[in-house]
Coordinates of C-alpha atoms in Angstrom, one line a residue:
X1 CA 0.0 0.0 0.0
X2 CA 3.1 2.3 0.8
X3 CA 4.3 2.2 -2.6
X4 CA 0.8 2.5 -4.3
X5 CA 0.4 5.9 -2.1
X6 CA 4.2 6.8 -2.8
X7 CA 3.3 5.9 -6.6
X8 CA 0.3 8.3 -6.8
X9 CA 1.7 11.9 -4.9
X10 CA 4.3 11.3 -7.8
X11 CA 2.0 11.0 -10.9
X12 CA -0.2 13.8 -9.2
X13 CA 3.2 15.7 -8.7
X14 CA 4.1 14.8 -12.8
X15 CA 0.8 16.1 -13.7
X16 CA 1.2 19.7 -12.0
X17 CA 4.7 19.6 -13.1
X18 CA 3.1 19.3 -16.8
X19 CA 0.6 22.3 -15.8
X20 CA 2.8 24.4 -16.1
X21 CA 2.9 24.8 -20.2
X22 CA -1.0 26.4 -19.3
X23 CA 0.6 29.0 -17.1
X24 CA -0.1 31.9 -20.4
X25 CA -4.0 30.2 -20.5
X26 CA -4.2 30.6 -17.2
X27 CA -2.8 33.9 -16.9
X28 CA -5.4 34.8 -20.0
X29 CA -8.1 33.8 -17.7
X30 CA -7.4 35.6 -14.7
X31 CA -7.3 38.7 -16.9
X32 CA -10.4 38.6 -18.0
X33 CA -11.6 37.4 -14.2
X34 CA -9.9 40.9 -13.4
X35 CA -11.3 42.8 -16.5
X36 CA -14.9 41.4 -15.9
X37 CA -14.5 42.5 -12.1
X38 CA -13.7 46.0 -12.7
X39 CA -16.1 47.1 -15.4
X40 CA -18.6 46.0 -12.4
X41 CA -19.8 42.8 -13.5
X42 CA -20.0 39.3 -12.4
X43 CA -18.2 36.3 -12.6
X44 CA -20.7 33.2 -12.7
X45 CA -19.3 29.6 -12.1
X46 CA -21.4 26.1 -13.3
X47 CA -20.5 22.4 -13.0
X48 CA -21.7 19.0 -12.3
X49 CA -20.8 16.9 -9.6
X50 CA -17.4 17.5 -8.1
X51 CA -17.5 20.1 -10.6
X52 CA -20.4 21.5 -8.7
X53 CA -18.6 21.3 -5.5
X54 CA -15.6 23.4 -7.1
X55 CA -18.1 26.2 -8.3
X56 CA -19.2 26.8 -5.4
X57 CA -15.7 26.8 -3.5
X58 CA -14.2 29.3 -6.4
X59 CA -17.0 31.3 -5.9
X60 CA -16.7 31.3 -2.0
X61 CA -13.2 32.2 -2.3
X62 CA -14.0 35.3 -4.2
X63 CA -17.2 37.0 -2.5
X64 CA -15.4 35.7 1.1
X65 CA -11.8 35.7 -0.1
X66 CA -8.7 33.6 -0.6
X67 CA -5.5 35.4 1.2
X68 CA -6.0 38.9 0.8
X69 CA -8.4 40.7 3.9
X70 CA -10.6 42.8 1.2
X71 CA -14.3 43.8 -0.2
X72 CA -16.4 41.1 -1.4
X73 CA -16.0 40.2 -4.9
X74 CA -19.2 40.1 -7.4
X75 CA -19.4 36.1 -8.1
X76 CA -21.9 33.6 -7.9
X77 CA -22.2 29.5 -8.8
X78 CA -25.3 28.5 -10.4
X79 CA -25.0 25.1 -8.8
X80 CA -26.4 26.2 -5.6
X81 CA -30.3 26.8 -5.3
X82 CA -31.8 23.7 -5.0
X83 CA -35.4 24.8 -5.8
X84 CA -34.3 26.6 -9.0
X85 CA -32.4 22.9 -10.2
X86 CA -34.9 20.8 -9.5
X87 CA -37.9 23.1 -10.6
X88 CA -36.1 23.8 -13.9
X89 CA -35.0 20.4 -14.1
X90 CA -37.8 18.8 -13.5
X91 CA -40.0 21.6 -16.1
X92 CA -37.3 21.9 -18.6
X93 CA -34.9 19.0 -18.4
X94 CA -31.9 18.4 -16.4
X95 CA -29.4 20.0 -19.9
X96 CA -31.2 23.5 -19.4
X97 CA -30.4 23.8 -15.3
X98 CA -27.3 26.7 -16.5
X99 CA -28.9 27.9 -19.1
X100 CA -32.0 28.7 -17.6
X101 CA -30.4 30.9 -14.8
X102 CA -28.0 32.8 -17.2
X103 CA -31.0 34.4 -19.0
X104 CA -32.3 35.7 -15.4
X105 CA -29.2 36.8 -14.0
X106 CA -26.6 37.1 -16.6
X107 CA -26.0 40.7 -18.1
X108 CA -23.7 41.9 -20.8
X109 CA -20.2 42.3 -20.2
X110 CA -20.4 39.0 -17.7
X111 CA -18.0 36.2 -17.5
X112 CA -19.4 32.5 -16.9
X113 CA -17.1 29.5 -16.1
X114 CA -18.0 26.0 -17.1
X115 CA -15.8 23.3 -15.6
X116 CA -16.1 19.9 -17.2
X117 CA -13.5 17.1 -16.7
X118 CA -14.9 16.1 -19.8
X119 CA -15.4 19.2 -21.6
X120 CA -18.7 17.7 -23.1
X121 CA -21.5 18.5 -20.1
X122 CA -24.6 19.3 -22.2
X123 CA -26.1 22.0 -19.7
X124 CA -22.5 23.8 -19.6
X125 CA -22.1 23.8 -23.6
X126 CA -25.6 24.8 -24.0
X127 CA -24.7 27.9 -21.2
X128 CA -22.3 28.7 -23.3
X129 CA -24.6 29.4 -26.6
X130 CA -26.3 31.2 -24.9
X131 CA -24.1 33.4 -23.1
X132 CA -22.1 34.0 -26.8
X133 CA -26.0 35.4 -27.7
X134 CA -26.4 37.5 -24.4
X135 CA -22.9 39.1 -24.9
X136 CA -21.1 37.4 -22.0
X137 CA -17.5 35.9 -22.3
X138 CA -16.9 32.5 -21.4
X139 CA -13.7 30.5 -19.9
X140 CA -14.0 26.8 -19.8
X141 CA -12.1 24.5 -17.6
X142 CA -11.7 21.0 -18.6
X143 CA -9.3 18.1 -19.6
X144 CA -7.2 17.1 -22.1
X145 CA -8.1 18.5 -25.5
X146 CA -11.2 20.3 -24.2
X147 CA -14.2 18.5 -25.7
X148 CA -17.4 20.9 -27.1
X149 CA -16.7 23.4 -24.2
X150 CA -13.2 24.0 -26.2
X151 CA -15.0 25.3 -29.5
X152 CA -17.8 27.4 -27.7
X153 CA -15.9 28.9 -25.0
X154 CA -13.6 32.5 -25.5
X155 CA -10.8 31.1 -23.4
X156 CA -9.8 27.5 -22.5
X157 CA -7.7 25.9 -19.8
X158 CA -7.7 22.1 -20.8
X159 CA -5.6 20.6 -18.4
X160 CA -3.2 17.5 -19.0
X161 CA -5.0 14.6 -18.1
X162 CA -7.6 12.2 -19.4
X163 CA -8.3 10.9 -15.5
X164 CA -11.4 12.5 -13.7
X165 CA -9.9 12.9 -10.6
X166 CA -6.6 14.1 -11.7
X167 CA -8.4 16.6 -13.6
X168 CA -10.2 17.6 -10.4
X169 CA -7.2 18.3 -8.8
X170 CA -5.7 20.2 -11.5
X171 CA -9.4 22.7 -11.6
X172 CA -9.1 23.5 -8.1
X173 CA -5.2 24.3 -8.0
X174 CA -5.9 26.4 -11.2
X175 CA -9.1 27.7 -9.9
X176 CA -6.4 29.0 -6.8
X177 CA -4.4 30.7 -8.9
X178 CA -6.7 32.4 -10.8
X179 CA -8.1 33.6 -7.5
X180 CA -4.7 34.7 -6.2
X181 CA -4.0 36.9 -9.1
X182 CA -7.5 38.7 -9.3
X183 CA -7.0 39.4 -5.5
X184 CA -3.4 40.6 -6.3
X185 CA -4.0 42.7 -9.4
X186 CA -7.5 44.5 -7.8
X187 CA -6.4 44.5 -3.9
X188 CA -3.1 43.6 -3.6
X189 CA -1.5 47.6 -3.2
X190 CA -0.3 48.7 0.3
X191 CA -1.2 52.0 1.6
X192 CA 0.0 54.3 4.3
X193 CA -3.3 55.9 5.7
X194 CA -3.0 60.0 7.4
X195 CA -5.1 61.9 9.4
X196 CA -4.6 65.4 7.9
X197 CA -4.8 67.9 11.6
X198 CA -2.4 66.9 13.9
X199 CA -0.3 64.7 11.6
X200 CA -0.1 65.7 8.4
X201 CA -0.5 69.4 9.7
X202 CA -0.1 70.8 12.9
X203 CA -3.5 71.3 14.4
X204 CA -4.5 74.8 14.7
X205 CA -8.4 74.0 14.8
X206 CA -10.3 73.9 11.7
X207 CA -7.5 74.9 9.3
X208 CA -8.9 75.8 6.2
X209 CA -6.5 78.6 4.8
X210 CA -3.2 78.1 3.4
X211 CA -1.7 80.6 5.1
X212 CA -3.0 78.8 8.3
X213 CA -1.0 75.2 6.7
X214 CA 1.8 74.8 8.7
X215 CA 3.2 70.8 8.4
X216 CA 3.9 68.5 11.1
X217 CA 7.8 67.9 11.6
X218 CA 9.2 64.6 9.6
X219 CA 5.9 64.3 7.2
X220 CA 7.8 64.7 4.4
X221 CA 10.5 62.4 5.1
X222 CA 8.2 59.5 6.0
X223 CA 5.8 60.2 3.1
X224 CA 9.1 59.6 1.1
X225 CA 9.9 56.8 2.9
X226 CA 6.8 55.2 2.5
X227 CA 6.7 55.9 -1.2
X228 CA 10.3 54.1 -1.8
X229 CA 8.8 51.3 0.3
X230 CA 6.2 50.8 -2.0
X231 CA 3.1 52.5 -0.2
X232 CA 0.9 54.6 -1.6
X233 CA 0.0 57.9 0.5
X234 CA -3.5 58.7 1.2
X235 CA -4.9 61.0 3.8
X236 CA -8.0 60.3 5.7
X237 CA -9.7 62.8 7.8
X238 CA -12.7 64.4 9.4
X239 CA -13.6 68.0 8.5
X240 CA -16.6 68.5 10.1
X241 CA -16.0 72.1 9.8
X242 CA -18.0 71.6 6.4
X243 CA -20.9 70.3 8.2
X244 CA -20.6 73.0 10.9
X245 CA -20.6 75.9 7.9
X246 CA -16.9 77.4 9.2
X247 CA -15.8 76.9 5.8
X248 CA -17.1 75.1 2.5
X249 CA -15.8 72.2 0.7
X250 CA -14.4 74.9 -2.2
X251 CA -12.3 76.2 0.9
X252 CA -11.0 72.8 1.5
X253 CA -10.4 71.3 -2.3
X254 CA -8.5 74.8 -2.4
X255 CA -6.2 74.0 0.8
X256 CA -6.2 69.9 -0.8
X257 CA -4.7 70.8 -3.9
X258 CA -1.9 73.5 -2.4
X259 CA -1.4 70.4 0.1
X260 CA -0.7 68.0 -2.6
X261 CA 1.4 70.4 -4.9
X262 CA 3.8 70.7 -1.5
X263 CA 3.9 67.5 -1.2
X264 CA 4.9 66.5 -5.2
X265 CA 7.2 69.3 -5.4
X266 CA 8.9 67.2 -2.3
X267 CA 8.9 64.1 -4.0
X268 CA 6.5 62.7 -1.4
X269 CA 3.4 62.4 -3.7
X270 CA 0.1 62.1 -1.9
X271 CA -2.2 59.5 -4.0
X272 CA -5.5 60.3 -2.5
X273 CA -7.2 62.5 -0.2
X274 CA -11.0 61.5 1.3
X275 CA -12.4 63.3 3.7
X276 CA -16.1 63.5 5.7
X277 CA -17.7 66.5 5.9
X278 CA -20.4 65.5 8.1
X279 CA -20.7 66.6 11.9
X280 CA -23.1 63.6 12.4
X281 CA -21.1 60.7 14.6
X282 CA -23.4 58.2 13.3
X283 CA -22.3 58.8 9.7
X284 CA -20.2 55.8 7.8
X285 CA -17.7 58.2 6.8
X286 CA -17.3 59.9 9.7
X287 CA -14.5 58.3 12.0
X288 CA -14.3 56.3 14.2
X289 CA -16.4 55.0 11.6
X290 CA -14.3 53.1 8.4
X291 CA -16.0 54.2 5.5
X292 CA -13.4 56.6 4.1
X293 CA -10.7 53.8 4.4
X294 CA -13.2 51.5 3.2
X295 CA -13.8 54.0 0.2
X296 CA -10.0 54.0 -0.6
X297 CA -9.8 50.4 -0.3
X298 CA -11.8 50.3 -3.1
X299 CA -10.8 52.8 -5.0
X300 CA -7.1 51.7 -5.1
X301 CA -7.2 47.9 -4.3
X302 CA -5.9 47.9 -1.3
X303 CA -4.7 44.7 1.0
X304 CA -6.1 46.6 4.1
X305 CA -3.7 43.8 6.1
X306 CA -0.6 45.4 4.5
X307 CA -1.9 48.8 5.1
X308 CA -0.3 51.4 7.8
X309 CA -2.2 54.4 9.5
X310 CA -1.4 57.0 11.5
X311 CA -3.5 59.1 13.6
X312 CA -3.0 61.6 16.5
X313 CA -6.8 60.0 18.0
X314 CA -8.2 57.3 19.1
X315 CA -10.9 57.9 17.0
X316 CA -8.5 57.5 14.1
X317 CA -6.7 53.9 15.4
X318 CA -10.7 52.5 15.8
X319 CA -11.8 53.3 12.4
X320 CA -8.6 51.8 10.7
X321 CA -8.8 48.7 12.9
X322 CA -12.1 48.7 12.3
X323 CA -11.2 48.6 8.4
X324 CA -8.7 46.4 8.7
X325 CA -5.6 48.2 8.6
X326 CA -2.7 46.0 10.0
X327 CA -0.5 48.2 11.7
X328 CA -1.7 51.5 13.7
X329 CA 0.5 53.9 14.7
X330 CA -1.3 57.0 17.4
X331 CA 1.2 59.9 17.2
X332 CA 0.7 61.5 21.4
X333 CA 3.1 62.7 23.4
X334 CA 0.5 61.3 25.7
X335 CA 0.8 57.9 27.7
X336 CA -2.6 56.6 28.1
X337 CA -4.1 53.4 27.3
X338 CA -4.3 52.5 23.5
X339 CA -5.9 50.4 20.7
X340 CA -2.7 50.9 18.6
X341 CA -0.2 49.1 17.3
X342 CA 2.9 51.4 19.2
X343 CA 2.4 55.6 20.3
X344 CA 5.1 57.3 18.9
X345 CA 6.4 60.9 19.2
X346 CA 7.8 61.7 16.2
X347 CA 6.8 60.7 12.7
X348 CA 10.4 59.3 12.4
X349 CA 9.7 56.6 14.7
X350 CA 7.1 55.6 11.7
X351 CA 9.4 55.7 9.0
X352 CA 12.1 53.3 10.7
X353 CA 9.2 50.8 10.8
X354 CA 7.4 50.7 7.6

């Protein structure tokens, strides 16, 4: 039995060895995963059987997620409502189950995934005529030489085995990858997250003039810090003095942009600035609330793990914790208790530890 197990890791290890010729198909794939993704549609997955099973997990990995801590991703498998399969099933016949869903929920600009070990599942290939009709791009996952899914589908990953559960294997460590590289290419960025007053700024109350713009000590040096270690620079921050009507949002685009040109001409660019106007605690935005990094998480694909903030609040270190930001740093000279990561008393102390 020992060398019937030894005998089988290395075929399975032969087979992933041989894999690696689909590496430019696969790549292909995840593109247009990533593409599809981006123009704000969805990625739909359909299978039978095992294939079923891995629909459903590929799906999973990408509304949940796979190793990256980010938003949901738009995906769905259609192997999943049991009502739906057997009503349509049972009405239409069992080769219509896919097909029968894609007309409700499939729109334009869509991607749907068949995986087949065969490549010759009726209710996937039929799918796929229909999606071609209905303007939606299809990838097809199957075995060697890719059977009918291989002449309907845009892109095909036919793996190299004729064996059902060697293809198996193969589906779900390519099904992986893809995964992996559509997290990396839409949320795989690092950012360094700023409160503007107090860190960015020193903290006169309610600064809204430039000739009130004073910066904070060592800003520039660790925005140029963070920028040569690969972090993007994005300042988060309240300015409730909107909401209060002590200045207007023309006053503070004004004060942004002569921010931002300081900081370029420095050679510490500043990527993004978001900002909550509101005066209402109870508002998304608003912090300790996360919605501004949440916002740049989004807007920037942004591993919020891999992320750094620094605030001079405690209302600042909640709402990036609450966002998920790895590593919190509260700039006090104070020595209270804290929900950061260190308190530091110079921004220096920052730029030695990104």
């Amino acid at each position: 039995m020992s060398d019937y197990i030894k005998e089988q890791i290395l075929g399975i290890a032969d087979n992933f060895r041989a894999l690696a010729a689909l590496s430019g198909d696969i790549e292909t794939v995840a593109r247009a995963c990533t593409d599809t993704l981006r123009t704000g549609n969805k990625i739909m997955f359909c299978g039978n059987g095992g294939s079923a099973a891995d629909s459903q997990h590929l799906a999973a990995e990408l509304v949940g997620r796979y190793k990256l801590n980010r938003p949901a991703m738009n995906a769905l498998a259609l192997t999943v409502d049991t009502s739906i399969l057997t009503a349509v099933g049972n009405d239409y016949g069992y080769d219509t189950v896919f097909a029968r869903q894609l007309e409700g929920v499939g729109r334009a600009g869509d991607l749907l995934v068949g995986l087949s070990t065969s490549g010759n599942s009726r209710n996937i290939v039929l799918a796929m005529e229909l999606a071609r009709s209905m303007g939606i791009r299809t990838a097809a996952l199957t075995g060697r030489g890719g059977g009918a899914m291989k002449e309907q589908a845009d892109f095909c990953i036919a793996v190299p085995s004729d064996a059902t559960n060697n293809i198996q294997e193969m589906h779900i460590a390519v099904g992986h990858l893809v995964c992996e590289l559509v997290e990396q290419e839409m949320y795989g960025r690092k950012a360094l997250f700023l409160d503007r007053d107090g860190v960015v700024n020193v903290d006169g109350g309610y600064v809204h003039r430039i000739e009130d713009f004073q910066l904070v000590p060592g800003i520039l040096e660790l925005c140029r810090r963070a920028k040569e270690k690969g972090y993007l620079v994005i300042v988060v921050t309240n300015q409730s003095g909107i909401g209060r009507g002590m200045f207007t949002e023309e006053d503070f685009s004004r004060l942004t942009d002569y921010m931002k040109e300081v900081f370029r001409n420095a050679g510490a660019e500043i990527a993004d600035v978001f900002h909550c106007p509101s005066v209402d605690d109870g508002h998304p935005d608003r912090k300790p609330n996360p919605g501004l990094f949440l916002k740049a998480c989004t807007a920037h694909g942004l591993d919020m793990a891999s992320c750094v903030s620094v605030g001079d609040r405690e209302r600042d270190i909640r709402a990036a914790l609450s966002a998920g930001v790895g590593r919190n740093f509260l700039f006090s000279s104070g020595n209270g208790p804290t929900c950061a990561t260190a308190r530091v008393g110079t921004l220096n102390e920052v730029a030695a530890r990104l």
